[in-house]
Amino acid sequence: MAMERPAAPALPQAAETRLTITSPERMRELGRRLAGLLRAGDLVMLSGELGAGKTTLTRGLGEGLGVRGAVTSPTFVIARVHPSLGDGPPLVHVDAYRLAGGLDEMEDLDLDVSLPESVIVVEWGEGKVEELTEERLQVVIHRAVGDTTDEVRHVTVAGLGERWAGAGLETLAG
């Protein structure tokens, strides 16, 4: 009789903040505020339907981190590296939408090598990059149901692991 392996314990959720964002500029502003909480070695996973505002949020992150180059969707190149203009970490912006496999398919990107000295933001990374680190920030963006302007978004920012305990996610609402 084969013994079943016990399930791995769930990673503790250290913090969670829920926000309502009313325009693309507010989404960029959220990215700029979030950048103030990030440091080298942080993994940020963004999820939400097409057009939800993932790249707009990442533009704000790039502005807040003070990186070089316009932050645009890396859909067709898969990943873009934006070096810091100062002494902060570079921003590695990945779009995993077209990648069907998990981390194995992403090995050529060397994200595991880049992570210690960079902030890595991955759009559509669920089931693909969680193996990089147990401690990560998950940002989920939903369009508001019934919004006639198509601009209102509900954003949940959840920190997983000890890195995010007391990291100040609640300040994002300010």
Tab-separated table of N, CA and C in Angstrom:
chain	number	residue	atom	x	y	z
A	1	MET	N	0.844	-1.185	0.000
A	1	MET	CA	0.000	0.000	0.000
A	1	MET	C	0.884	1.242	0.000
A	2	ALA	N	0.687	2.111	-0.966
A	2	ALA	CA	1.496	3.325	-1.074
A	2	ALA	C	1.012	4.361	-0.075
A	3	MET	N	1.981	5.037	0.515
A	3	MET	CA	1.636	6.099	1.460
A	3	MET	C	1.504	7.416	0.701
A	4	GLU	N	0.509	8.186	1.064
A	4	GLU	CA	0.325	9.485	0.434
A	4	GLU	C	1.171	10.512	1.163
A	5	ARG	N	1.783	11.384	0.360
A	5	ARG	CA	2.539	12.480	0.955
A	5	ARG	C	1.572	13.506	1.496
A	6	PRO	N	1.851	14.038	2.674
A	6	PRO	CA	0.965	15.078	3.193
A	6	PRO	C	1.067	16.334	2.327
A	7	ALA	N	-0.010	17.027	2.227
A	7	ALA	CA	-0.016	18.267	1.455
A	7	ALA	C	0.898	19.287	2.111
A	8	ALA	N	1.560	20.086	1.284
A	8	ALA	CA	2.424	21.146	1.819
A	8	ALA	C	1.548	22.163	2.526
A	9	PRO	N	2.046	22.698	3.631
A	9	PRO	CA	1.240	23.687	4.341
A	9	PRO	C	1.063	24.938	3.485
A	10	ALA	N	-0.101	25.526	3.597
A	10	ALA	CA	-0.373	26.741	2.835
A	10	ALA	C	0.520	27.861	3.337
A	11	LEU	N	0.999	28.667	2.412
A	11	LEU	CA	1.843	29.801	2.765
A	11	LEU	C	0.985	30.833	3.488
A	12	PRO	N	1.446	31.307	4.631
A	12	PRO	CA	0.634	32.272	5.362
A	12	PRO	C	0.500	33.580	4.591
A	13	GLN	N	-0.709	34.088	4.592
A	13	GLN	CA	-0.929	35.389	3.982
A	13	GLN	C	-0.641	36.414	5.053
A	14	ALA	N	0.351	37.246	4.840
A	14	ALA	CA	0.790	38.188	5.857
A	14	ALA	C	-0.078	39.440	5.895
A	15	ALA	N	-0.543	39.888	4.736
A	15	ALA	CA	-1.296	41.128	4.683
A	15	ALA	C	-2.144	41.164	3.425
A	16	GLU	N	-3.246	41.914	3.495
A	16	GLU	CA	-4.089	42.091	2.315
A	16	GLU	C	-4.743	43.458	2.382
A	17	THR	N	-4.787	44.126	1.247
A	17	THR	CA	-5.439	45.425	1.131
A	17	THR	C	-6.337	45.397	-0.083
A	18	ARG	N	-7.540	45.935	0.057
A	18	ARG	CA	-8.488	46.015	-1.060
A	18	ARG	C	-8.731	47.484	-1.373
A	19	LEU	N	-8.693	47.796	-2.672
A	19	LEU	CA	-8.832	49.179	-3.112
A	19	LEU	C	-9.812	49.270	-4.273
A	20	THR	N	-10.422	50.424	-4.434
A	20	THR	CA	-11.211	50.727	-5.613
A	20	THR	C	-10.472	51.816	-6.363
A	21	ILE	N	-10.165	51.540	-7.619
A	21	ILE	CA	-9.410	52.462	-8.468
A	21	ILE	C	-10.364	52.980	-9.529
A	22	THR	N	-10.402	54.302	-9.732
A	22	THR	CA	-11.428	54.897	-10.585
A	22	THR	C	-10.943	55.397	-11.942
A	23	SER	N	-9.647	55.290	-12.234
A	23	SER	CA	-9.153	55.760	-13.533
A	23	SER	C	-7.780	55.165	-13.802
A	24	PRO	N	-7.343	55.192	-15.061
A	24	PRO	CA	-5.988	54.722	-15.364
A	24	PRO	C	-4.912	55.506	-14.599
A	25	GLU	N	-5.102	56.814	-14.443
A	25	GLU	CA	-4.102	57.598	-13.693
A	25	GLU	C	-4.034	57.151	-12.233
A	26	ARG	N	-5.164	56.815	-11.639
A	26	ARG	CA	-5.170	56.304	-10.263
A	26	ARG	C	-4.467	54.946	-10.190
A	27	MET	N	-4.585	54.143	-11.259
A	27	MET	CA	-3.896	52.855	-11.289
A	27	MET	C	-2.385	53.080	-11.324
A	28	ARG	N	-1.931	54.049	-12.121
A	28	ARG	CA	-0.505	54.380	-12.158
A	28	ARG	C	-0.046	54.908	-10.804
A	29	GLU	N	-0.873	55.719	-10.188
A	29	GLU	CA	-0.556	56.246	-8.861
A	29	GLU	C	-0.401	55.109	-7.852
A	30	LEU	N	-1.283	54.117	-7.929
A	30	LEU	CA	-1.163	52.951	-7.061
A	30	LEU	C	0.180	52.268	-7.294
A	31	GLY	N	0.574	52.133	-8.561
A	31	GLY	CA	1.873	51.541	-8.880
A	31	GLY	C	3.018	52.333	-8.268
A	32	ARG	N	2.943	53.662	-8.346
A	32	ARG	CA	4.002	54.503	-7.751
A	32	ARG	C	4.071	54.312	-6.241
A	33	ARG	N	2.915	54.249	-5.579
A	33	ARG	CA	2.899	54.026	-4.122
A	33	ARG	C	3.432	52.643	-3.775
A	34	LEU	N	3.034	51.637	-4.549
A	34	LEU	CA	3.492	50.273	-4.316
A	34	LEU	C	5.012	50.179	-4.490
A	35	ALA	N	5.554	50.907	-5.451
A	35	ALA	CA	7.007	50.893	-5.685
A	35	ALA	C	7.776	51.293	-4.423
A	36	GLY	N	7.186	52.170	-3.620
A	36	GLY	CA	7.832	52.603	-2.394
A	36	GLY	C	7.977	51.493	-1.364
A	37	LEU	N	7.216	50.407	-1.524
A	37	LEU	CA	7.283	49.275	-0.596
A	37	LEU	C	8.171	48.144	-1.115
A	38	LEU	N	8.548	48.224	-2.391
A	38	LEU	CA	9.292	47.125	-3.017
A	38	LEU	C	10.794	47.284	-2.834
A	39	ARG	N	11.474	46.142	-2.881
A	39	ARG	CA	12.938	46.128	-2.805
A	39	ARG	C	13.448	44.971	-3.667
A	40	ALA	N	14.739	44.987	-3.918
A	40	ALA	CA	15.348	43.915	-4.709
A	40	ALA	C	14.976	42.572	-4.092
A	41	GLY	N	14.645	41.616	-4.948
A	41	GLY	CA	14.261	40.285	-4.496
A	41	GLY	C	12.764	40.070	-4.413
A	42	ASP	N	11.979	41.121	-4.668
A	42	ASP	CA	10.523	40.990	-4.596
A	42	ASP	C	9.949	40.488	-5.910
A	43	LEU	N	8.999	39.572	-5.794
A	43	LEU	CA	8.244	39.051	-6.926
A	43	LEU	C	6.814	39.552	-6.784
A	44	VAL	N	6.309	40.192	-7.840
A	44	VAL	CA	4.942	40.693	-7.862
A	44	VAL	C	4.214	39.977	-8.995
A	45	MET	N	3.149	39.277	-8.656
A	45	MET	CA	2.338	38.581	-9.652
A	45	MET	C	1.047	39.367	-9.871
A	46	LEU	N	0.786	39.720	-11.130
A	46	LEU	CA	-0.404	40.482	-11.481
A	46	LEU	C	-1.385	39.592	-12.229
A	47	SER	N	-2.639	39.648	-11.830
A	47	SER	CA	-3.652	38.902	-12.570
A	47	SER	C	-4.895	39.762	-12.737
A	48	GLY	N	-5.615	39.464	-13.787
A	48	GLY	CA	-6.827	40.192	-14.151
A	48	GLY	C	-7.061	39.987	-15.630
A	49	GLU	N	-8.294	40.194	-16.054
A	49	GLU	CA	-8.611	39.957	-17.455
A	49	GLU	C	-7.868	40.940	-18.364
A	50	LEU	N	-7.885	40.645	-19.658
A	50	LEU	CA	-7.267	41.554	-20.631
A	50	LEU	C	-7.848	42.949	-20.454
A	51	GLY	N	-6.992	43.946	-20.438
A	51	GLY	CA	-7.442	45.320	-20.306
A	51	GLY	C	-7.776	45.751	-18.892
A	52	ALA	N	-7.461	44.930	-17.903
A	52	ALA	CA	-7.805	45.261	-16.517
A	52	ALA	C	-6.942	46.380	-15.948
A	53	GLY	N	-5.711	46.515	-16.443
A	53	GLY	CA	-4.833	47.568	-15.935
A	53	GLY	C	-3.506	47.073	-15.396
A	54	LYS	N	-3.145	45.844	-15.728
A	54	LYS	CA	-1.888	45.267	-15.219
A	54	LYS	C	-0.668	46.053	-15.711
A	55	THR	N	-0.635	46.355	-17.001
A	55	THR	CA	0.501	47.105	-17.537
A	55	THR	C	0.480	48.550	-17.050
A	56	THR	N	-0.687	49.135	-16.907
A	56	THR	CA	-0.786	50.497	-16.371
A	56	THR	C	-0.230	50.552	-14.957
A	57	LEU	N	-0.565	49.572	-14.137
A	57	LEU	CA	-0.006	49.492	-12.786
A	57	LEU	C	1.513	49.361	-12.851
A	58	THR	N	2.009	48.544	-13.774
A	58	THR	CA	3.446	48.341	-13.906
A	58	THR	C	4.144	49.620	-14.371
A	59	ARG	N	3.489	50.422	-15.199
A	59	ARG	CA	4.058	51.730	-15.589
A	59	ARG	C	4.299	52.580	-14.345
A	60	GLY	N	3.314	52.585	-13.459
A	60	GLY	CA	3.471	53.331	-12.207
A	60	GLY	C	4.600	52.776	-11.360
A	61	LEU	N	4.729	51.450	-11.322
A	61	LEU	CA	5.844	50.835	-10.590
A	61	LEU	C	7.176	51.313	-11.156
A	62	GLY	N	7.280	51.314	-12.485
A	62	GLY	CA	8.509	51.768	-13.131
A	62	GLY	C	8.826	53.213	-12.785
A	63	GLU	N	7.794	54.065	-12.791
A	63	GLU	CA	7.995	55.471	-12.414
A	63	GLU	C	8.460	55.578	-10.972
A	64	GLY	N	7.804	54.835	-10.091
A	64	GLY	CA	8.146	54.877	-8.675
A	64	GLY	C	9.526	54.321	-8.374
A	65	LEU	N	9.947	53.309	-9.135
A	65	LEU	CA	11.276	52.728	-8.940
A	65	LEU	C	12.360	53.546	-9.630
A	66	GLY	N	11.966	54.453	-10.515
A	66	GLY	CA	12.933	55.276	-11.223
A	66	GLY	C	13.774	54.485	-12.208
A	67	VAL	N	13.093	53.742	-13.082
A	67	VAL	CA	13.818	52.919	-14.050
A	67	VAL	C	13.830	53.575	-15.425
A	68	ARG	N	14.743	53.128	-16.262
A	68	ARG	CA	14.915	53.663	-17.605
A	68	ARG	C	13.966	52.968	-18.579
A	69	GLY	N	13.493	53.726	-19.531
A	69	GLY	CA	12.684	53.164	-20.596
A	69	GLY	C	11.202	53.201	-20.282
A	70	ALA	N	10.423	53.317	-21.353
A	70	ALA	CA	8.969	53.309	-21.218
A	70	ALA	C	8.513	51.891	-20.892
A	71	VAL	N	7.696	51.762	-19.867
A	71	VAL	CA	7.151	50.453	-19.507
A	71	VAL	C	5.939	50.203	-20.399
A	72	THR	N	6.080	49.220	-21.277
A	72	THR	CA	5.001	48.830	-22.176
A	72	THR	C	4.771	47.337	-22.004
A	73	SER	N	3.680	46.858	-22.549
A	73	SER	CA	3.377	45.437	-22.420
A	73	SER	C	4.433	44.606	-23.136
A	74	PRO	N	5.018	43.633	-22.436
A	74	PRO	CA	6.015	42.785	-23.077
A	74	PRO	C	5.414	41.538	-23.729
A	75	THR	N	4.149	41.618	-24.141
A	75	THR	CA	3.443	40.445	-24.664
A	75	THR	C	4.227	39.711	-25.750
A	76	PHE	N	4.802	40.429	-26.693
A	76	PHE	CA	5.437	39.770	-27.832
A	76	PHE	C	6.918	39.468	-27.604
A	77	VAL	N	7.537	40.103	-26.606
A	77	VAL	CA	8.943	39.817	-26.297
A	77	VAL	C	9.066	38.995	-25.022
A	78	ILE	N	7.989	38.744	-24.343
A	78	ILE	CA	7.851	37.981	-23.105
A	78	ILE	C	8.415	38.728	-21.895
A	79	ALA	N	9.613	39.312	-21.990
A	79	ALA	CA	10.194	40.009	-20.831
A	79	ALA	C	10.992	41.222	-21.280
A	80	ARG	N	10.916	42.279	-20.461
A	80	ARG	CA	11.724	43.487	-20.666
A	80	ARG	C	12.423	43.805	-19.347
A	81	VAL	N	13.673	44.217	-19.463
A	81	VAL	CA	14.431	44.647	-18.293
A	81	VAL	C	14.584	46.160	-18.363
A	82	HIS	N	14.207	46.827	-17.271
A	82	HIS	CA	14.326	48.279	-17.168
A	82	HIS	C	15.346	48.582	-16.073
A	83	PRO	N	16.576	48.960	-16.449
A	83	PRO	CA	17.601	49.265	-15.450
A	83	PRO	C	17.227	50.496	-14.633
A	84	SER	N	17.719	50.550	-13.420
A	84	SER	CA	17.477	51.695	-12.552
A	84	SER	C	18.286	52.894	-13.033
A	85	LEU	N	17.700	54.079	-12.943
A	85	LEU	CA	18.417	55.317	-13.256
A	85	LEU	C	19.198	55.816	-12.042
A	86	GLY	N	18.978	55.181	-10.894
A	86	GLY	CA	19.661	55.575	-9.662
A	86	GLY	C	20.330	54.376	-9.037
A	87	ASP	N	20.161	54.257	-7.730
A	87	ASP	CA	20.775	53.129	-7.029
A	87	ASP	C	19.758	52.059	-6.633
A	88	GLY	N	18.554	52.134	-7.185
A	88	GLY	CA	17.517	51.147	-6.876
A	88	GLY	C	17.640	49.914	-7.754
A	89	PRO	N	16.772	48.956	-7.521
A	89	PRO	CA	16.814	47.710	-8.300
A	89	PRO	C	16.230	47.908	-9.696
A	90	PRO	N	16.692	47.113	-10.668
A	90	PRO	CA	16.049	47.124	-11.978
A	90	PRO	C	14.663	46.481	-11.884
A	91	LEU	N	13.836	46.786	-12.849
A	91	LEU	CA	12.504	46.199	-12.959
A	91	LEU	C	12.535	45.206	-14.113
A	92	VAL	N	12.170	43.962	-13.842
A	92	VAL	CA	12.019	42.950	-14.880
A	92	VAL	C	10.516	42.734	-15.035
A	93	HIS	N	9.989	43.064	-16.217
A	93	HIS	CA	8.560	43.000	-16.493
A	93	HIS	C	8.306	41.842	-17.452
A	94	VAL	N	7.551	40.851	-16.990
A	94	VAL	CA	7.316	39.627	-17.747
A	94	VAL	C	5.830	39.485	-18.041
A	95	ASP	N	5.516	39.084	-19.263
A	95	ASP	CA	4.142	38.754	-19.626
A	95	ASP	C	4.127	37.273	-19.976
A	96	ALA	N	3.549	36.464	-19.106
A	96	ALA	CA	3.547	35.007	-19.290
A	96	ALA	C	2.289	34.514	-19.995
A	97	TYR	N	1.508	35.422	-20.566
A	97	TYR	CA	0.238	35.059	-21.193
A	97	TYR	C	0.398	33.980	-22.265
A	98	ARG	N	1.412	34.084	-23.102
A	98	ARG	CA	1.598	33.155	-24.211
A	98	ARG	C	2.344	31.885	-23.809
A	99	LEU	N	2.785	31.807	-22.566
A	99	LEU	CA	3.539	30.640	-22.114
A	99	LEU	C	2.584	29.641	-21.488
A	100	ALA	N	2.536	28.448	-22.019
A	100	ALA	CA	1.595	27.445	-21.543
A	100	ALA	C	2.127	26.677	-20.343
A	101	GLY	N	3.429	26.443	-20.301
A	101	GLY	CA	4.010	25.622	-19.248
A	101	GLY	C	4.307	26.405	-17.991
A	102	GLY	N	4.897	25.722	-17.023
A	102	GLY	CA	5.265	26.353	-15.770
A	102	GLY	C	6.642	26.967	-15.851
A	103	LEU	N	7.342	26.933	-14.737
A	103	LEU	CA	8.650	27.552	-14.641
A	103	LEU	C	9.636	26.949	-15.634
A	104	ASP	N	9.477	25.653	-15.972
A	104	ASP	CA	10.381	25.013	-16.941
A	104	ASP	C	10.415	25.774	-18.260
A	105	GLU	N	9.257	26.198	-18.734
A	105	GLU	CA	9.192	26.919	-20.004
A	105	GLU	C	9.817	28.307	-19.890
A	106	MET	N	9.900	28.822	-18.689
A	106	MET	CA	10.423	30.168	-18.474
A	106	MET	C	11.909	30.173	-18.103
A	107	GLU	N	12.545	29.006	-18.074
A	107	GLU	CA	13.942	28.928	-17.651
A	107	GLU	C	14.867	29.819	-18.457
A	108	ASP	N	14.619	29.967	-19.742
A	108	ASP	CA	15.477	30.794	-20.579
A	108	ASP	C	15.476	32.253	-20.146
A	109	LEU	N	14.478	32.662	-19.400
A	109	LEU	CA	14.426	34.038	-18.927
A	109	LEU	C	15.354	34.281	-17.741
A	110	ASP	N	15.837	33.199	-17.114
A	110	ASP	CA	16.741	33.302	-15.957
A	110	ASP	C	16.163	34.160	-14.834
A	111	LEU	N	14.863	34.045	-14.592
A	111	LEU	CA	14.244	34.829	-13.531
A	111	LEU	C	14.820	34.490	-12.169
A	112	ASP	N	15.186	33.218	-11.966
A	112	ASP	CA	15.756	32.834	-10.677
A	112	ASP	C	17.095	33.514	-10.440
A	113	VAL	N	17.833	33.801	-11.504
A	113	VAL	CA	19.108	34.506	-11.386
A	113	VAL	C	18.871	35.997	-11.168
A	114	SER	N	17.856	36.559	-11.833
A	114	SER	CA	17.568	37.993	-11.748
A	114	SER	C	16.909	38.396	-10.441
A	115	LEU	N	16.169	37.491	-9.817
A	115	LEU	CA	15.348	37.842	-8.672
A	115	LEU	C	16.108	38.495	-7.523
A	116	PRO	N	17.254	37.989	-7.087
A	116	PRO	CA	17.890	38.590	-5.911
A	116	PRO	C	18.219	40.077	-6.049
A	117	GLU	N	18.527	40.544	-7.258
A	117	GLU	CA	18.903	41.945	-7.413
A	117	GLU	C	17.842	42.790	-8.113
A	118	SER	N	16.698	42.202	-8.456
A	118	SER	CA	15.671	42.911	-9.218
A	118	SER	C	14.325	42.853	-8.521
A	119	VAL	N	13.426	43.709	-8.992
A	119	VAL	CA	12.003	43.558	-8.707
A	119	VAL	C	11.432	42.924	-9.961
A	120	ILE	N	10.801	41.771	-9.814
A	120	ILE	CA	10.229	41.072	-10.962
A	120	ILE	C	8.713	41.155	-10.885
A	121	VAL	N	8.111	41.660	-11.962
A	121	VAL	CA	6.666	41.760	-12.079
A	121	VAL	C	6.241	40.820	-13.199
A	122	VAL	N	5.337	39.893	-12.886
A	122	VAL	CA	4.889	38.914	-13.870
A	122	VAL	C	3.381	39.025	-14.049
A	123	GLU	N	2.984	39.378	-15.282
A	123	GLU	CA	1.571	39.348	-15.633
A	123	GLU	C	1.234	37.929	-16.074
A	124	TRP	N	0.082	37.427	-15.668
A	124	TRP	CA	-0.384	36.093	-16.045
A	124	TRP	C	0.562	35.008	-15.536
A	125	GLY	N	1.111	35.157	-14.353
A	125	GLY	CA	2.102	34.207	-13.857
A	125	GLY	C	1.568	33.063	-13.021
A	126	GLU	N	0.272	33.014	-12.754
A	126	GLU	CA	-0.285	31.966	-11.916
A	126	GLU	C	0.039	30.592	-12.481
A	127	GLY	N	0.552	29.726	-11.626
A	127	GLY	CA	0.902	28.378	-12.035
A	127	GLY	C	2.190	28.293	-12.831
A	128	LYS	N	2.906	29.405	-12.945
A	128	LYS	CA	4.113	29.431	-13.762
A	128	LYS	C	5.357	29.887	-13.019
A	129	VAL	N	5.214	30.779	-12.042
A	129	VAL	CA	6.417	31.341	-11.408
A	129	VAL	C	6.437	31.240	-9.879
A	130	GLU	N	5.438	30.615	-9.290
A	130	GLU	CA	5.386	30.535	-7.836
A	130	GLU	C	6.615	29.851	-7.242
A	131	GLU	N	7.257	28.986	-8.025
A	131	GLU	CA	8.430	28.262	-7.534
A	131	GLU	C	9.636	29.175	-7.329
A	132	LEU	N	9.596	30.383	-7.876
A	132	LEU	CA	10.727	31.297	-7.715
A	132	LEU	C	10.946	31.672	-6.256
A	133	THR	N	9.867	31.909	-5.541
A	133	THR	CA	9.958	32.295	-4.134
A	133	THR	C	8.613	32.095	-3.454
A	134	GLU	N	8.664	31.692	-2.205
A	134	GLU	CA	7.422	31.533	-1.447
A	134	GLU	C	6.857	32.885	-1.028
A	135	GLU	N	7.726	33.867	-0.898
A	135	GLU	CA	7.285	35.185	-0.461
A	135	GLU	C	7.084	36.063	-1.689
A	136	ARG	N	5.847	36.445	-1.894
A	136	ARG	CA	5.527	37.234	-3.075
A	136	ARG	C	4.309	38.108	-2.801
A	137	LEU	N	4.124	39.026	-3.713
A	137	LEU	CA	2.976	39.908	-3.659
A	137	LEU	C	2.059	39.523	-4.806
A	138	GLN	N	0.799	39.299	-4.498
A	138	GLN	CA	-0.184	38.956	-5.527
A	138	GLN	C	-1.167	40.114	-5.648
A	139	VAL	N	-1.293	40.620	-6.867
A	139	VAL	CA	-2.200	41.733	-7.134
A	139	VAL	C	-3.245	41.237	-8.126
A	140	VAL	N	-4.504	41.294	-7.706
A	140	VAL	CA	-5.616	40.846	-8.548
A	140	VAL	C	-6.472	42.058	-8.874
A	141	ILE	N	-6.700	42.271	-10.176
A	141	ILE	CA	-7.466	43.429	-10.645
A	141	ILE	C	-8.737	42.927	-11.321
A	142	HIS	N	-9.891	43.437	-10.842
A	142	HIS	CA	-11.192	43.072	-11.430
A	142	HIS	C	-11.897	44.335	-11.894
A	143	ARG	N	-12.506	44.251	-13.059
A	143	ARG	CA	-13.367	45.349	-13.505
A	143	ARG	C	-14.619	45.355	-12.646
A	144	ALA	N	-15.079	46.535	-12.310
A	144	ALA	CA	-16.293	46.651	-11.506
A	144	ALA	C	-17.497	46.264	-12.352
A	145	VAL	N	-18.339	45.408	-11.811
A	145	VAL	CA	-19.547	44.978	-12.509
A	145	VAL	C	-20.510	46.154	-12.592
A	146	GLY	N	-21.010	46.400	-13.787
A	146	GLY	CA	-21.985	47.471	-13.974
A	146	GLY	C	-21.373	48.844	-14.138
A	147	ASP	N	-20.037	48.951	-14.158
A	147	ASP	CA	-19.400	50.251	-14.341
A	147	ASP	C	-19.635	50.716	-15.778
A	148	THR	N	-20.287	51.864	-15.934
A	148	THR	CA	-20.599	52.359	-17.273
A	148	THR	C	-19.420	53.075	-17.917
A	149	THR	N	-18.424	53.479	-17.144
A	149	THR	CA	-17.266	54.176	-17.711
A	149	THR	C	-16.173	53.204	-18.110
A	150	ASP	N	-16.245	51.961	-17.669
A	150	ASP	CA	-15.235	50.938	-17.931
A	150	ASP	C	-13.880	51.317	-17.338
A	151	GLU	N	-13.875	52.145	-16.288
A	151	GLU	CA	-12.621	52.540	-15.670
A	151	GLU	C	-12.481	52.069	-14.223
A	152	VAL	N	-13.572	51.746	-13.553
A	152	VAL	CA	-13.505	51.364	-12.140
A	152	VAL	C	-12.977	49.944	-12.016
A	153	ARG	N	-11.992	49.793	-11.147
A	153	ARG	CA	-11.380	48.488	-10.895
A	153	ARG	C	-11.355	48.233	-9.391
A	154	HIS	N	-11.530	46.970	-9.022
A	154	HIS	CA	-11.354	46.535	-7.637
A	154	HIS	C	-10.032	45.782	-7.601
A	155	VAL	N	-9.139	46.231	-6.743
A	155	VAL	CA	-7.789	45.683	-6.679
A	155	VAL	C	-7.556	45.079	-5.303
A	156	THR	N	-7.077	43.846	-5.279
A	156	THR	CA	-6.678	43.197	-4.032
A	156	THR	C	-5.177	42.976	-4.089
A	157	VAL	N	-4.487	43.498	-3.100
A	157	VAL	CA	-3.033	43.340	-2.981
A	157	VAL	C	-2.798	42.456	-1.768
A	158	ALA	N	-2.257	41.262	-1.998
A	158	ALA	CA	-2.039	40.304	-0.909
A	158	ALA	C	-0.562	39.932	-0.834
A	159	GLY	N	0.005	40.107	0.332
A	159	GLY	CA	1.389	39.710	0.562
A	159	GLY	C	1.429	38.313	1.142
A	160	LEU	N	2.230	37.446	0.548
A	160	LEU	CA	2.376	36.078	1.031
A	160	LEU	C	3.755	35.909	1.642
A	161	GLY	N	3.797	35.374	2.839
A	161	GLY	CA	5.063	35.115	3.508
A	161	GLY	C	5.459	36.222	4.472
A	162	GLU	N	6.472	35.930	5.239
A	162	GLU	CA	6.940	36.850	6.293
A	162	GLU	C	7.414	38.190	5.752
A	163	ARG	N	7.941	38.210	4.537
A	163	ARG	CA	8.429	39.466	3.939
A	163	ARG	C	7.374	40.553	4.005
A	164	TRP	N	6.117	40.168	3.877
A	164	TRP	CA	5.052	41.153	3.776
A	164	TRP	C	4.349	41.449	5.088
A	165	ALA	N	4.699	40.729	6.160
A	165	ALA	CA	4.122	41.025	7.480
A	165	ALA	C	4.648	42.381	7.924
A	166	GLY	N	3.767	43.307	8.141
A	166	GLY	CA	4.174	44.642	8.593
A	166	GLY	C	4.877	45.462	7.537
A	167	ALA	N	4.706	45.119	6.259
A	167	ALA	CA	5.393	45.854	5.183
A	167	ALA	C	4.677	47.145	4.794
A	168	GLY	N	3.485	47.374	5.336
A	168	GLY	CA	2.800	48.628	5.069
A	168	GLY	C	1.830	48.603	3.913
A	169	LEU	N	1.315	47.421	3.545
A	169	LEU	CA	0.365	47.370	2.434
A	169	LEU	C	-0.870	48.242	2.690
A	170	GLU	N	-1.217	48.423	3.960
A	170	GLU	CA	-2.392	49.244	4.273
A	170	GLU	C	-2.197	50.695	3.858
A	171	THR	N	-0.953	51.142	3.691
A	171	THR	CA	-0.691	52.523	3.280
A	171	THR	C	-1.037	52.768	1.814
A	172	LEU	N	-1.257	51.718	1.053
A	172	LEU	CA	-1.600	51.885	-0.357
A	172	LEU	C	-2.936	52.565	-0.546
A	173	ALA	N	-3.803	52.462	0.420
A	173	ALA	CA	-5.132	53.064	0.324
A	173	ALA	C	-5.085	54.589	0.485
A	174	GLY	N	-3.980	55.109	0.969
A	174	GLY	CA	-3.873	56.543	1.273
A	174	GLY	C	-3.596	57.434	0.159
